Coordinates of C-alpha atoms in Angstrom, one line a residue:
Q183 CA -0.1 -0.1 0.3
L184 CA 1.2 3.4 0.8
S185 CA 4.5 3.9 1.2
L186 CA 6.4 7.2 1.7
V187 CA 9.9 8.4 1.5
E188 CA 11.1 11.7 3.0
S189 CA 14.1 13.6 1.4
G190 CA 15.5 17.2 1.6
G191 CA 17.0 17.6 4.9
G192 CA 20.5 19.2 5.7
S193 CA 22.0 21.5 8.2
V194 CA 21.2 24.8 7.8
Q195 CA 21.8 28.2 9.7
P196 CA 19.5 30.2 12.2
G197 CA 17.2 32.3 9.8
G198 CA 18.3 29.7 6.8
S199 CA 15.6 27.6 4.6
L200 CA 15.1 24.2 3.9
R201 CA 12.4 22.6 1.7
L202 CA 11.5 18.7 2.6
S203 CA 9.6 16.7 0.2
C204 CA 7.6 13.7 1.0
T205 CA 7.2 11.2 -1.8
S206 CA 5.2 8.6 -2.8
S207 CA 5.6 5.6 -5.1
G208 CA 3.1 3.5 -7.1
V209 CA 0.1 5.0 -5.1
A210 CA -1.6 7.8 -6.2
L211 CA -1.8 11.0 -3.2
D212 CA -4.9 12.6 -4.5
S213 CA -7.4 11.0 -1.5
Y214 CA -4.5 11.1 1.4
S215 CA -4.2 14.1 4.0
I216 CA -0.7 14.3 5.0
A217 CA 0.7 15.3 8.1
W218 CA 4.4 16.2 9.5
H219 CA 6.2 15.0 12.6
R220 CA 9.3 15.9 14.0
Q221 CA 11.5 14.1 16.4
V222 CA 14.2 15.5 18.4
P223 CA 16.0 13.4 20.9
G224 CA 15.6 14.0 24.5
K225 CA 13.0 16.3 23.4
G226 CA 9.9 13.7 22.3
G227 CA 8.2 14.7 19.1
E228 CA 5.1 16.9 17.7
R229 CA 3.4 17.3 14.6
V230 CA 4.6 19.6 12.5
G231 CA 1.5 20.8 10.1
C232 CA -0.8 19.0 7.9
I233 CA -2.5 19.4 4.7
G234 CA -5.4 18.2 3.0
S235 CA -5.4 15.9 0.2
R236 CA -6.3 18.9 -2.4
G237 CA -4.4 21.3 -1.0
G238 CA -6.8 22.6 1.3
S239 CA -7.3 22.3 5.5
S240 CA -3.7 23.9 5.9
T241 CA -2.9 23.6 10.1
Y242 CA 0.4 24.0 11.4
V243 CA 1.6 23.7 15.3
E244 CA 1.9 27.4 16.8
S245 CA 5.5 27.4 16.6
V246 CA 6.0 27.1 13.1
K247 CA 3.5 29.4 11.5
G248 CA 4.5 31.9 9.5
R249 CA 7.8 30.6 8.7
F250 CA 6.7 26.8 7.4
T251 CA 4.2 26.0 5.1
I252 CA 3.3 22.6 3.6
S253 CA 1.9 22.1 -0.5
R254 CA 1.4 19.3 -2.6
D255 CA 1.7 18.2 -6.0
N256 CA -1.1 15.7 -6.6
A257 CA 0.3 15.1 -10.2
G258 CA 3.6 14.4 -8.9
N259 CA 2.7 12.4 -5.9
T260 CA 4.5 14.8 -3.7
V261 CA 3.9 17.2 -0.3
Y262 CA 6.9 19.6 0.2
L263 CA 7.5 21.4 3.8
Q264 CA 8.9 24.6 2.8
M265 CA 10.7 25.8 6.2
D266 CA 11.9 29.6 6.2
N267 CA 13.5 31.7 8.9
V268 CA 14.9 28.5 10.4
K269 CA 15.6 28.5 14.2
P270 CA 17.7 26.2 16.5
E271 CA 15.0 24.3 17.9
D272 CA 13.3 23.6 14.8
A273 CA 16.2 20.5 14.5
G274 CA 15.1 17.3 14.7
R275 CA 14.2 14.2 11.9
Y276 CA 11.2 15.1 10.1
F277 CA 8.2 12.4 8.7
C278 CA 5.6 12.2 7.3
G279 CA 2.4 10.0 7.4
G280 CA -0.8 9.8 5.6
V281 CA -4.7 9.0 6.4
F282 CA -6.8 7.9 3.2
S283 CA -10.2 9.8 2.9
R284 CA -11.2 10.8 6.1
Q285 CA -13.5 14.2 6.9
P286 CA -12.6 16.2 8.6
E287 CA -9.0 16.4 6.8
C288 CA -6.1 16.6 9.0
D289 CA -8.3 16.0 11.8
L290 CA -5.6 14.6 15.1
Q291 CA -8.2 12.0 15.6
W292 CA -7.1 9.5 12.5
R293 CA -4.7 7.4 12.7
Y294 CA -1.8 8.6 10.0
G295 CA 0.4 5.5 8.9
S296 CA 2.9 4.7 6.4
W297 CA 5.7 6.8 7.8
G298 CA 8.4 6.3 6.4
Q299 CA 12.9 6.6 7.4
G300 CA 12.2 10.4 7.9
T301 CA 14.9 13.2 6.9
Q302 CA 17.4 14.6 9.4
V303 CA 17.7 18.2 9.6
S304 CA 20.7 20.1 11.6
V305 CA 20.3 23.9 12.6
S306 CA 23.5 25.8 14.1
S307 CA 23.7 27.7 16.9

């Protein structure tokens, strides 16, 4: 079924930008809401944001509002996380997961799955 691969991570300086990708191979994403989650060793994890199947219902954790933007290209089966004005506390491993055809989209009650290996984001301080 759905298999997601995260990419685009790397090192970035505070105030810099990074663009992460979440790609599905073999399964169309047009019916999936996609959420981004990050984990920080010793700190735990949190949902960064989520985007609805058609690009609507976008939500973000308060700490990234105005700095991060989630977008998607269903034709290319890819969801993006644009990270601007990166802060040291944004460092961590970023994952994406999906949920199929559930309303309301991006609601926390749904079981998001198919989390990939994640992609590491390092921020110099």
